[in-house]
PDB file of C-alpha atoms in Angstrom:
ATOM      1  CA  MET O 143       0.120  -0.173  -0.241  1.00 60.00           C
ATOM      2  CA  PRO O 144       1.496   3.426  -0.794  1.00 74.00           C
ATOM      3  CA  ILE O 145       2.500   5.611   1.764  1.00 88.00           C
ATOM      4  CA  THR O 146       1.901   9.279   2.436  1.00 93.00           C
ATOM      5  CA  PRO O 147       4.061  12.214   2.508  1.00 93.00           C
ATOM      6  CA  GLN O 148       3.347  12.665   6.413  1.00 93.00           C
ATOM      7  CA  GLU O 149       4.211   8.756   6.906  1.00 91.00           C
ATOM      8  CA  LEU O 150       7.320   8.965   5.064  1.00 90.00           C
ATOM      9  CA  ILE O 151       8.405  11.758   7.320  1.00 89.00           C
ATOM     10  CA  ALA O 152       7.237  10.157  10.393  1.00 87.00           C
ATOM     11  CA  ASN O 153       8.960   6.788   9.380  1.00 84.00           C
ATOM     12  CA  LEU O 154      12.513   8.098   8.075  1.00 77.00           C
ATOM     13  CA  GLY O 155      14.340   7.777  11.311  1.00 70.00           C
ATOM     14  CA  ASP O 156      17.563   9.322   9.581  1.00 63.00           C
ATOM     15  CA  LEU O 157      15.669  12.500   9.533  1.00 61.00           C
ATOM     16  CA  PRO O 158      17.111  15.461  11.466  1.00 62.00           C
ATOM     17  CA  PRO O 159      14.390  17.375  13.616  1.00 64.00           C
ATOM     18  CA  LEU O 160      14.883  20.957  13.664  1.00 71.00           C
ATOM     19  CA  PRO O 161      17.759  21.726  15.902  1.00 70.00           C
ATOM     20  CA  GLN O 162      16.832  22.569  19.358  1.00 77.00           C
ATOM     21  CA  VAL O 163      18.896  25.917  19.107  1.00 81.00           C
ATOM     22  CA  ALA O 164      17.003  26.286  15.847  1.00 81.00           C
ATOM     23  CA  ALA O 165      13.748  26.034  17.503  1.00 80.00           C
ATOM     24  CA  GLN O 166      14.978  28.338  20.270  1.00 84.00           C
ATOM     25  CA  VAL O 167      15.853  31.352  18.277  1.00 84.00           C
ATOM     26  CA  LEU O 168      13.013  30.955  16.012  1.00 80.00           C
ATOM     27  CA  ARG O 169      10.656  31.239  19.503  1.00 82.00           C
ATOM     28  CA  ILE O 170      12.421  34.037  20.717  1.00 86.00           C
ATOM     29  CA  ALA O 171      12.567  36.017  17.423  1.00 80.00           C
ATOM     30  CA  ALA O 172       8.746  35.607  17.109  1.00 78.00           C
ATOM     31  CA  ASP O 173       8.350  36.848  20.692  1.00 84.00           C
ATOM     32  CA  PRO O 174       7.869  40.695  21.000  1.00 85.00           C
ATOM     33  CA  ASP O 175       9.207  40.668  24.415  1.00 91.00           C
ATOM     34  CA  SER O 176      12.517  39.120  23.786  1.00 88.00           C
ATOM     35  CA  SER O 177      15.522  40.968  23.916  1.00 89.00           C
ATOM     36  CA  THR O 178      19.015  40.737  22.315  1.00 88.00           C
ATOM     37  CA  ASP O 179      20.354  39.178  25.311  1.00 91.00           C
ATOM     38  CA  ASP O 180      17.980  36.373  25.199  1.00 91.00           C
ATOM     39  CA  LEU O 181      18.953  35.752  21.732  1.00 90.00           C
ATOM     40  CA  GLN O 182      22.833  35.957  22.488  1.00 92.00           C
ATOM     41  CA  ARG O 183      22.184  33.250  25.450  1.00 92.00           C
ATOM     42  CA  VAL O 184      20.855  30.650  22.797  1.00 90.00           C
ATOM     43  CA  ILE O 185      23.221  30.803  20.322  1.00 90.00           C
ATOM     44  CA  ALA O 186      26.070  31.113  22.270  1.00 91.00           C
ATOM     45  CA  THR O 187      25.678  27.485  23.037  1.00 89.00           C
ATOM     46  CA  ASP O 188      26.342  26.560  19.436  1.00 86.00           C
ATOM     47  CA  GLN O 189      29.952  27.331  18.508  1.00 86.00           C
ATOM     48  CA  ALA O 190      29.433  26.539  14.817  1.00 83.00           C
ATOM     49  CA  LEU O 191      26.256  28.819  14.449  1.00 86.00           C
ATOM     50  CA  THR O 192      28.003  31.683  16.475  1.00 90.00           C
ATOM     51  CA  ALA O 193      31.020  31.295  14.313  1.00 89.00           C
ATOM     52  CA  GLN O 194      28.696  31.709  10.988  1.00 86.00           C
ATOM     53  CA  ILE O 195      26.722  34.593  12.379  1.00 89.00           C
ATOM     54  CA  LEU O 196      30.069  36.426  13.594  1.00 90.00           C
ATOM     55  CA  LYS O 197      31.606  35.642   9.845  1.00 87.00           C
ATOM     56  CA  ILE O 198      28.046  36.909   8.127  1.00 85.00           C
ATOM     57  CA  ALA O 199      28.066  40.388  10.266  1.00 85.00           C
ATOM     58  CA  ASN O 200      31.770  40.747   8.946  1.00 85.00           C
ATOM     59  CA  SER O 201      31.240  40.187   5.622  1.00 76.00           C
ATOM     60  CA  ALA O 202      30.997  42.530   2.482  1.00 60.00           C
ATOM     61  CA  MET O 203      27.627  42.339   2.615  1.00 64.00           C
ATOM     62  CA  PHE O 204      27.163  44.636   5.533  1.00 64.00           C
ATOM     63  CA  GLY O 205      29.747  46.603   5.081  1.00 64.00           C
ATOM     64  CA  MET O 206      31.075  47.290   8.683  1.00 62.00           C
ATOM     65  CA  MET O 207      34.044  49.747   9.300  1.00 65.00           C
ATOM     66  CA  ARG O 208      34.986  47.900  12.131  1.00 78.00           C
ATOM     67  CA  GLU O 209      35.160  44.596  12.914  1.00 87.00           C
ATOM     68  CA  VAL O 210      32.298  42.916  14.662  1.00 89.00           C
ATOM     69  CA  ARG O 211      34.091  40.678  17.611  1.00 90.00           C
ATOM     70  CA  THR O 212      31.326  39.827  19.797  1.00 92.00           C
ATOM     71  CA  LEU O 213      27.973  37.694  19.358  1.00 92.00           C
ATOM     72  CA  THR O 214      26.026  40.665  20.633  1.00 91.00           C
ATOM     73  CA  GLN O 215      27.582  43.234  18.281  1.00 91.00           C
ATOM     74  CA  ALA O 216      26.605  40.792  15.287  1.00 91.00           C
ATOM     75  CA  ILE O 217      23.309  40.219  16.524  1.00 90.00           C
ATOM     76  CA  MET O 218      22.618  44.085  16.572  1.00 90.00           C
ATOM     77  CA  THR O 219      24.436  44.383  13.188  1.00 88.00           C
ATOM     78  CA  LEU O 220      22.299  41.833  11.372  1.00 88.00           C
ATOM     79  CA  GLY O 221      18.943  41.978  13.254  1.00 88.00           C
ATOM     80  CA  PHE O 222      16.263  39.498  14.439  1.00 84.00           C
ATOM     81  CA  ASN O 223      15.173  38.673  11.113  1.00 82.00           C
ATOM     82  CA  THR O 224      18.520  38.116   9.455  1.00 84.00           C
ATOM     83  CA  ILE O 225      19.623  35.762  12.447  1.00 86.00           C
ATOM     84  CA  LYS O 226      16.548  34.006  11.815  1.00 84.00           C
ATOM     85  CA  SER O 227      17.148  33.644   8.502  1.00 82.00           C
ATOM     86  CA  VAL O 228      20.716  32.357   9.061  1.00 85.00           C
ATOM     87  CA  VAL O 229      19.571  29.977  11.627  1.00 84.00           C
ATOM     88  CA  ILE O 230      17.051  28.687   9.195  1.00 81.00           C
ATOM     89  CA  ALA O 231      19.509  28.585   6.437  1.00 83.00           C
ATOM     90  CA  SER O 232      21.943  26.609   8.191  1.00 82.00           C
ATOM     91  CA  SER O 233      19.316  23.872   9.398  1.00 78.00           C
ATOM     92  CA  ALA O 234      18.466  23.592   5.542  1.00 80.00           C
ATOM     93  CA  LYS O 235      21.850  23.209   4.386  1.00 81.00           C
ATOM     94  CA  ASN O 236      22.460  20.154   6.574  1.00 77.00           C
ATOM     95  CA  LEU O 237      19.564  18.420   5.141  1.00 76.00           C
ATOM     96  CA  TYR O 238      20.263  19.345   1.417  1.00 78.00           C
ATOM     97  CA  SER O 239      23.540  17.906   2.100  1.00 76.00           C
ATOM     98  CA  ARG O 240      22.588  14.883   3.755  1.00 71.00           C
ATOM     99  CA  GLY O 241      19.618  14.108   0.953  1.00 61.00           C
ATOM    100  CA  THR O 242      22.168  14.783  -2.145  1.00 61.00           C
ATOM    101  CA  ALA O 243      25.788  14.299  -2.761  1.00 56.00           C
ATOM    102  CA  GLY O 244      28.337  15.768  -5.100  1.00 55.00           C
ATOM    103  CA  LEU O 245      27.142  18.183  -7.940  1.00 54.00           C
ATOM    104  CA  GLN O 246      23.756  17.193  -6.634  1.00 67.00           C
ATOM    105  CA  GLU O 247      24.281  18.710  -3.578  1.00 70.00           C
ATOM    106  CA  ARG O 248      26.087  21.909  -4.576  1.00 75.00           C
ATOM    107  CA  LEU O 249      23.590  22.632  -7.650  1.00 81.00           C
ATOM    108  CA  MET O 250      20.591  22.304  -5.154  1.00 85.00           C
ATOM    109  CA  TRP O 251      21.895  24.141  -2.462  1.00 87.00           C
ATOM    110  CA  GLU O 252      23.326  27.017  -4.868  1.00 88.00           C
ATOM    111  CA  HIS O 253      19.676  27.229  -6.252  1.00 92.00           C
ATOM    112  CA  ALA O 254      17.825  27.270  -2.851  1.00 93.00           C
ATOM    113  CA  LEU O 255      20.107  29.930  -2.106  1.00 91.00           C
ATOM    114  CA  TYR O 256      19.665  32.206  -5.269  1.00 93.00           C
ATOM    115  CA  ALA O 257      16.200  31.578  -5.191  1.00 95.00           C
ATOM    116  CA  ALA O 258      15.769  32.903  -1.598  1.00 94.00           C
ATOM    117  CA  LEU O 259      17.875  35.889  -2.354  1.00 93.00           C
ATOM    118  CA  ALA O 260      15.533  36.346  -5.507  1.00 95.00           C
ATOM    119  CA  ALA O 261      12.467  36.417  -3.596  1.00 96.00           C
ATOM    120  CA  ARG O 262      13.384  38.495  -0.814  1.00 94.00           C
ATOM    121  CA  ALA O 263      14.777  41.056  -3.630  1.00 94.00           C
ATOM    122  CA  TYR O 264      11.415  40.896  -5.509  1.00 95.00           C
ATOM    123  CA  ALA O 265       9.582  41.419  -2.256  1.00 95.00           C
ATOM    124  CA  ARG O 266      11.600  44.502  -1.353  1.00 93.00           C
ATOM    125  CA  GLN O 267      11.443  46.029  -4.633  1.00 94.00           C
ATOM    126  CA  LEU O 268       7.635  45.282  -4.800  1.00 94.00           C
ATOM    127  CA  ARG O 269       7.439  46.656  -1.234  1.00 93.00           C
ATOM    128  CA  HIS O 270       5.772  43.529  -0.038  1.00 93.00           C
ATOM    129  CA  PRO O 271       5.777  43.498   3.811  1.00 92.00           C
ATOM    130  CA  ARG O 272       6.678  39.771   4.140  1.00 91.00           C
ATOM    131  CA  ALA O 273      10.415  40.034   2.757  1.00 91.00           C
ATOM    132  CA  GLU O 274      11.934  37.898   5.117  1.00 87.00           C
ATOM    133  CA  GLU O 275       9.254  35.141   5.022  1.00 91.00           C
ATOM    134  CA  ALA O 276       9.866  35.031   1.207  1.00 95.00           C
ATOM    135  CA  PHE O 277      13.487  34.236   1.709  1.00 93.00           C
ATOM    136  CA  LEU O 278      12.927  31.347   4.191  1.00 90.00           C
ATOM    137  CA  GLY O 279      10.176  29.835   1.776  1.00 94.00           C
ATOM    138  CA  ALA O 280      12.445  30.299  -1.158  1.00 96.00           C
ATOM    139  CA  LEU O 281      15.054  28.695   0.881  1.00 93.00           C
ATOM    140  CA  MET O 282      12.902  25.401   1.929  1.00 93.00           C
ATOM    141  CA  HIS O 283      10.956  25.308  -1.354  1.00 96.00           C
ATOM    142  CA  ASP O 284      12.910  22.166  -2.419  1.00 94.00           C
ATOM    143  CA  ILE O 285      13.794  20.685   0.897  1.00 92.00           C
ATOM    144  CA  GLY O 286      11.410  18.041   0.097  1.00 93.00           C
ATOM    145  CA  LYS O 287      13.462  16.736  -2.859  1.00 91.00           C
ATOM    146  CA  SER O 288      16.510  16.125   0.007  1.00 88.00           C
ATOM    147  CA  VAL O 289      14.089  13.821   2.293  1.00 89.00           C
ATOM    148  CA  LEU O 290      13.080  11.921  -1.087  1.00 91.00           C
ATOM    149  CA  GLY O 291      17.014  11.759  -1.616  1.00 88.00           C
ATOM    150  CA  LEU O 292      17.407  10.191   1.793  1.00 85.00           C
ATOM    151  CA  LYS O 293      14.542   7.426   1.716  1.00 87.00           C
ATOM    152  CA  TYR O 294      15.287   6.449  -1.961  1.00 89.00           C
ATOM    153  CA  PRO O 295      18.971   7.436  -2.745  1.00 86.00           C
ATOM    154  CA  GLU O 296      19.320   5.316  -5.921  1.00 88.00           C
ATOM    155  CA  ARG O 297      16.169   5.991  -7.347  1.00 90.00           C
ATOM    156  CA  TYR O 298      16.142   9.682  -6.627  1.00 89.00           C
ATOM    157  CA  SER O 299      19.699  10.299  -7.895  1.00 86.00           C
ATOM    158  CA  GLN O 300      18.589   8.659 -11.068  1.00 88.00           C
ATOM    159  CA  LEU O 301      15.309  11.086 -11.114  1.00 90.00           C
ATOM    160  CA  ILE O 302      17.563  13.940 -10.762  1.00 84.00           C
ATOM    161  CA  ARG O 303      19.844  13.001 -13.389  1.00 84.00           C
ATOM    162  CA  SER O 304      16.996  12.552 -15.966  1.00 87.00           C
ATOM    163  CA  VAL O 305      15.593  15.881 -15.043  1.00 83.00           C
ATOM    164  CA  TYR O 306      19.298  17.424 -15.360  1.00 77.00           C
ATOM    165  CA  ASN O 307      19.617  16.089 -18.838  1.00 80.00           C
ATOM    166  CA  GLY O 308      16.329  17.204 -20.070  1.00 80.00           C
ATOM    167  CA  GLN O 309      14.683  13.865 -20.102  1.00 83.00           C
ATOM    168  CA  GLY O 310      11.537  14.667 -18.004  1.00 83.00           C
ATOM    169  CA  ASP O 311       9.475  16.604 -15.866  1.00 86.00           C
ATOM    170  CA  GLY O 312      10.620  16.511 -12.223  1.00 87.00           C
ATOM    171  CA  LEU O 313       7.226  16.303 -10.879  1.00 90.00           C
ATOM    172  CA  GLU O 314       5.733  14.364 -13.139  1.00 91.00           C
ATOM    173  CA  LEU O 315       8.870  11.633 -12.707  1.00 92.00           C
ATOM    174  CA  GLU O 316       7.954  11.989  -8.815  1.00 94.00           C
ATOM    175  CA  PHE O 317       4.405  11.215  -9.027  1.00 94.00           C
ATOM    176  CA  GLU O 318       5.059   8.317 -11.281  1.00 92.00           C
ATOM    177  CA  LEU O 319       7.844   6.858  -8.583  1.00 92.00           C
ATOM    178  CA  PHE O 320       6.234   7.892  -5.675  1.00 93.00           C
ATOM    179  CA  GLY O 321       2.797   8.942  -5.860  1.00 94.00           C
ATOM    180  CA  PHE O 322       3.513  12.537  -4.538  1.00 95.00           C
ATOM    181  CA  ASP O 323       6.015  15.030  -5.147  1.00 96.00           C
ATOM    182  CA  HIS O 324       8.613  16.859  -3.492  1.00 96.00           C
ATOM    183  CA  ALA O 325       6.500  19.868  -2.698  1.00 97.00           C
ATOM    184  CA  MET O 326       4.248  17.858  -0.776  1.00 97.00           C
ATOM    185  CA  VAL O 327       6.907  15.966   1.387  1.00 96.00           C
ATOM    186  CA  GLY O 328       8.556  19.476   2.154  1.00 95.00           C
ATOM    187  CA  GLU O 329       5.070  20.474   3.219  1.00 97.00           C
ATOM    188  CA  ALA O 330       5.011  17.389   5.632  1.00 95.00           C
ATOM    189  CA  LEU O 331       8.419  17.823   6.875  1.00 91.00           C
ATOM    190  CA  LEU O 332       8.120  21.891   7.841  1.00 91.00           C
ATOM    191  CA  VAL O 333       4.767  20.809   9.892  1.00 91.00           C
ATOM    192  CA  SER O 334       6.590  18.219  11.741  1.00 88.00           C
ATOM    193  CA  TRP O 335       9.402  20.919  12.430  1.00 84.00           C
ATOM    194  CA  ASN O 336       6.236  23.209  13.740  1.00 82.00           C
ATOM    195  CA  LEU O 337       7.404  25.864  11.537  1.00 84.00           C
ATOM    196  CA  ALA O 338       4.945  28.795  10.490  1.00 86.00           C
ATOM    197  CA  HIS O 339       2.037  27.968   8.382  1.00 94.00           C
ATOM    198  CA  ALA O 340       2.928  30.436   5.909  1.00 94.00           C
ATOM    199  CA  LEU O 341       6.011  28.524   5.198  1.00 93.00           C
ATOM    200  CA  GLU O 342       4.486  25.428   4.659  1.00 96.00           C
ATOM    201  CA  GLN O 343       2.268  27.092   1.953  1.00 98.00           C
ATOM    202  CA  ALA O 344       5.175  28.521   0.152  1.00 97.00           C
ATOM    203  CA  VAL O 345       6.927  24.888   0.454  1.00 98.00           C
ATOM    204  CA  ARG O 346       3.625  23.023  -0.630  1.00 98.00           C
ATOM    205  CA  TRP O 347       2.412  25.324  -3.547  1.00 97.00           C
ATOM    206  CA  HIS O 348       5.310  27.024  -5.219  1.00 96.00           C
ATOM    207  CA  HIS O 349       4.520  25.334  -8.111  1.00 93.00           C
ATOM    208  CA  ASP O 350       1.022  26.618  -8.336  1.00 94.00           C
ATOM    209  CA  PRO O 351       0.713  29.622  -6.129  1.00 95.00           C
ATOM    210  CA  SER O 352      -3.005  30.032  -7.053  1.00 95.00           C
ATOM    211  CA  GLN O 353      -3.710  27.088  -4.898  1.00 96.00           C
ATOM    212  CA  ALA O 354      -2.111  28.456  -1.736  1.00 97.00           C
ATOM    213  CA  GLU O 355      -4.817  30.055   0.771  1.00 98.00           C
ATOM    214  CA  PRO O 356      -5.857  33.402  -0.173  1.00 96.00           C
ATOM    215  CA  ASP O 357      -3.777  35.256   2.639  1.00 97.00           C
ATOM    216  CA  HIS O 358      -0.596  33.548   1.503  1.00 97.00           C
ATOM    217  CA  GLN O 359      -0.830  33.372  -2.373  1.00 97.00           C
ATOM    218  CA  ALA O 360       1.104  36.874  -3.055  1.00 97.00           C
ATOM    219  CA  LEU O 361       4.055  35.248  -0.459  1.00 97.00           C
ATOM    220  CA  VAL O 362       4.104  31.998  -2.709  1.00 97.00           C
ATOM    221  CA  ALA O 363       4.094  33.982  -5.718  1.00 96.00           C
ATOM    222  CA  LEU O 364       7.012  35.532  -4.679  1.00 97.00           C
ATOM    223  CA  VAL O 365       8.618  32.315  -3.833  1.00 97.00           C
ATOM    224  CA  ALA O 366       7.865  31.084  -7.253  1.00 95.00           C
ATOM    225  CA  MET O 367       9.399  34.348  -8.946  1.00 94.00           C
ATOM    226  CA  GLY O 368      12.703  33.457  -6.936  1.00 95.00           C
ATOM    227  CA  ASN O 369      12.433  29.936  -7.968  1.00 94.00           C
ATOM    228  CA  GLN O 370      12.220  30.773 -11.772  1.00 92.00           C
ATOM    229  CA  LEU O 371      14.678  33.501 -11.598  1.00 93.00           C
ATOM    230  CA  ALA O 372      17.235  31.125 -10.266  1.00 93.00           C
ATOM    231  CA  LEU O 373      16.780  28.604 -13.131  1.00 90.00           C
ATOM    232  CA  ASP O 374      16.924  31.621 -15.792  1.00 89.00           C
ATOM    233  CA  ARG O 375      20.272  32.487 -14.275  1.00 90.00           C
ATOM    234  CA  GLY O 376      21.273  28.844 -14.953  1.00 89.00           C
ATOM    235  CA  ILE O 377      21.579  27.932 -11.023  1.00 89.00           C
ATOM    236  CA  GLY O 378      19.676  24.788 -10.233  1.00 81.00           C
ATOM    237  CA  ILE O 379      18.283  21.211 -11.642  1.00 73.00           C
ATOM    238  CA  GLY O 380      15.917  21.875 -14.439  1.00 67.00           C
ATOM    239  CA  LYS O 381      14.904  24.066 -17.455  1.00 62.00           C
ATOM    240  CA  PRO O 382      13.139  27.576 -17.047  1.00 59.00           C
ATOM    241  CA  GLU O 383      10.613  26.709 -19.856  1.00 55.00           C
ATOM    242  CA  THR O 384       8.754  24.256 -17.591  1.00 56.00           C
ATOM    243  CA  LEU O 385       7.972  26.837 -15.129  1.00 57.00           C
ATOM    244  CA  ASP O 386       6.447  29.339 -17.516  1.00 67.00           C
ATOM    245  CA  ARG O 387       2.852  28.606 -16.303  1.00 72.00           C
ATOM    246  CA  THR O 388       3.712  28.889 -12.671  1.00 79.00           C
ATOM    247  CA  THR O 389       5.071  32.228 -13.074  1.00 80.00           C
ATOM    248  CA  ALA O 390       2.557  33.632 -15.332  1.00 85.00           C
ATOM    249  CA  THR O 391       0.382  32.827 -12.254  1.00 88.00           C
ATOM    250  CA  ALA O 392       2.752  34.618 -10.088  1.00 88.00           C
ATOM    251  CA  ARG O 393       2.694  37.603 -12.007  1.00 87.00           C
ATOM    252  CA  VAL O 394      -1.108  37.814 -11.951  1.00 88.00           C
ATOM    253  CA  LEU O 395      -1.119  37.253  -8.325  1.00 91.00           C
ATOM    254  CA  LEU O 396       1.449  40.003  -7.809  1.00 91.00           C
ATOM    255  CA  GLY O 397      -0.260  42.391 -10.168  1.00 89.00           C
ATOM    256  CA  LEU O 398       2.457  42.591 -12.796  1.00 86.00           C
ATOM    257  CA  ASP O 399       2.434  42.505 -16.529  1.00 84.00           C
ATOM    258  CA  THR O 400       5.315  41.284 -18.671  1.00 82.00           C
ATOM    259  CA  ALA O 401       6.775  45.111 -19.105  1.00 84.00           C
ATOM    260  CA  ALA O 402       6.579  45.636 -15.402  1.00 84.00           C
ATOM    261  CA  LEU O 403       8.512  42.436 -14.573  1.00 84.00           C
ATOM    262  CA  ALA O 404      11.171  43.499 -17.116  1.00 83.00           C
ATOM    263  CA  GLU O 405      11.091  46.722 -15.213  1.00 85.00           C
ATOM    264  CA  HIS O 406      11.492  45.307 -11.852  1.00 89.00           C
ATOM    265  CA  GLN O 407      14.119  42.831 -12.830  1.00 87.00           C
ATOM    266  CA  GLU O 408      17.039  44.884 -13.219  1.00 87.00           C
ATOM    267  CA  ALA O 409      16.507  46.396  -9.977  1.00 90.00           C
ATOM    268  CA  VAL O 410      16.187  42.855  -8.580  1.00 93.00           C
ATOM    269  CA  LEU O 411      19.197  41.564 -10.064  1.00 92.00           C
ATOM    270  CA  GLN O 412      21.160  44.465  -8.740  1.00 90.00           C
ATOM    271  CA  MET O 413      19.935  43.957  -5.236  1.00 90.00           C
ATOM    272  CA  ILE O 414      20.931  40.151  -5.319  1.00 90.00           C
ATOM    273  CA  GLU O 415      23.969  41.249  -6.587  1.00 86.00           C
ATOM    274  CA  LEU O 416      24.658  43.184  -3.406  1.00 79.00           C
ATOM    275  CA  ASP O 417      23.274  40.126  -1.307  1.00 78.00           C
ATOM    276  CA  LYS O 418      25.154  38.006  -2.892  1.00 73.00           C
ATOM    277  CA  SER O 419      28.379  37.451  -0.510  1.00 68.00           C
ATOM    278  CA  LEU O 420      25.831  35.580   1.438  1.00 65.00           C
ATOM    279  CA  LEU O 421      26.157  32.586  -1.110  1.00 62.00           C
ATOM    280  CA  THR O 422      30.041  32.243  -0.161  1.00 64.00           C
ATOM    281  CA  GLU O 423      29.354  32.263   3.800  1.00 65.00           C
ATOM    282  CA  PHE O 424      27.703  29.081   3.782  1.00 64.00           C
TER     283      PHE O 424
END
């Protein structure tokens, strides 16, 4: 009897939970009464995460005149939203690397991170208030692929190779092999991690934003646009033309025609270029 995405997540013993520190950071970041000291105390228990945050705070992206030497200074420099994004990115990269290997790992992670930068840039350019959620949703949009890679390493590696070589559509091949696709698996993972419902919607419907709940359709559209732009720039596994219908829907949801999109895209690419140093920090 075929299993469901939820059963796959529940029965995959090798699947890491959301790290305790990450879960605590997300709770603190969501609490309006929390302080920098609260965040500092939790992050300081994870040496690797502390080093990552200090590295990013001192990167060219933030252009600090003086070296950021302490975690408290780094938190003040980056802000709660960026800290939250760094924490999720660290957790996501760990899972992307476990579910794939070699070229596939590098391509999938670079695609996820570029799509996240692009989704956030579109949100900022369009003055959408959920830019950081767009970043996180795009960062996690393909995480279900890594879960499938963990559960079915040989079959999923072959599927990825077929898609990379232009020998089939990824979603169709996933349904043929498993009875569900990576977006459904990714949603089940985020539910198990107890992440925000908006992120679950972004992951579940990034290939069809019109199916998302009305309150989240614009957010999912931003994620879809980020995904498309990454593929258009040759970053990732897949063919840009396979997403044309998805991004046409996304443009409608965001109130953009083709001319407006072209006008905004130049500014979006410039924003990504400014943020691009983040790609080298993970």
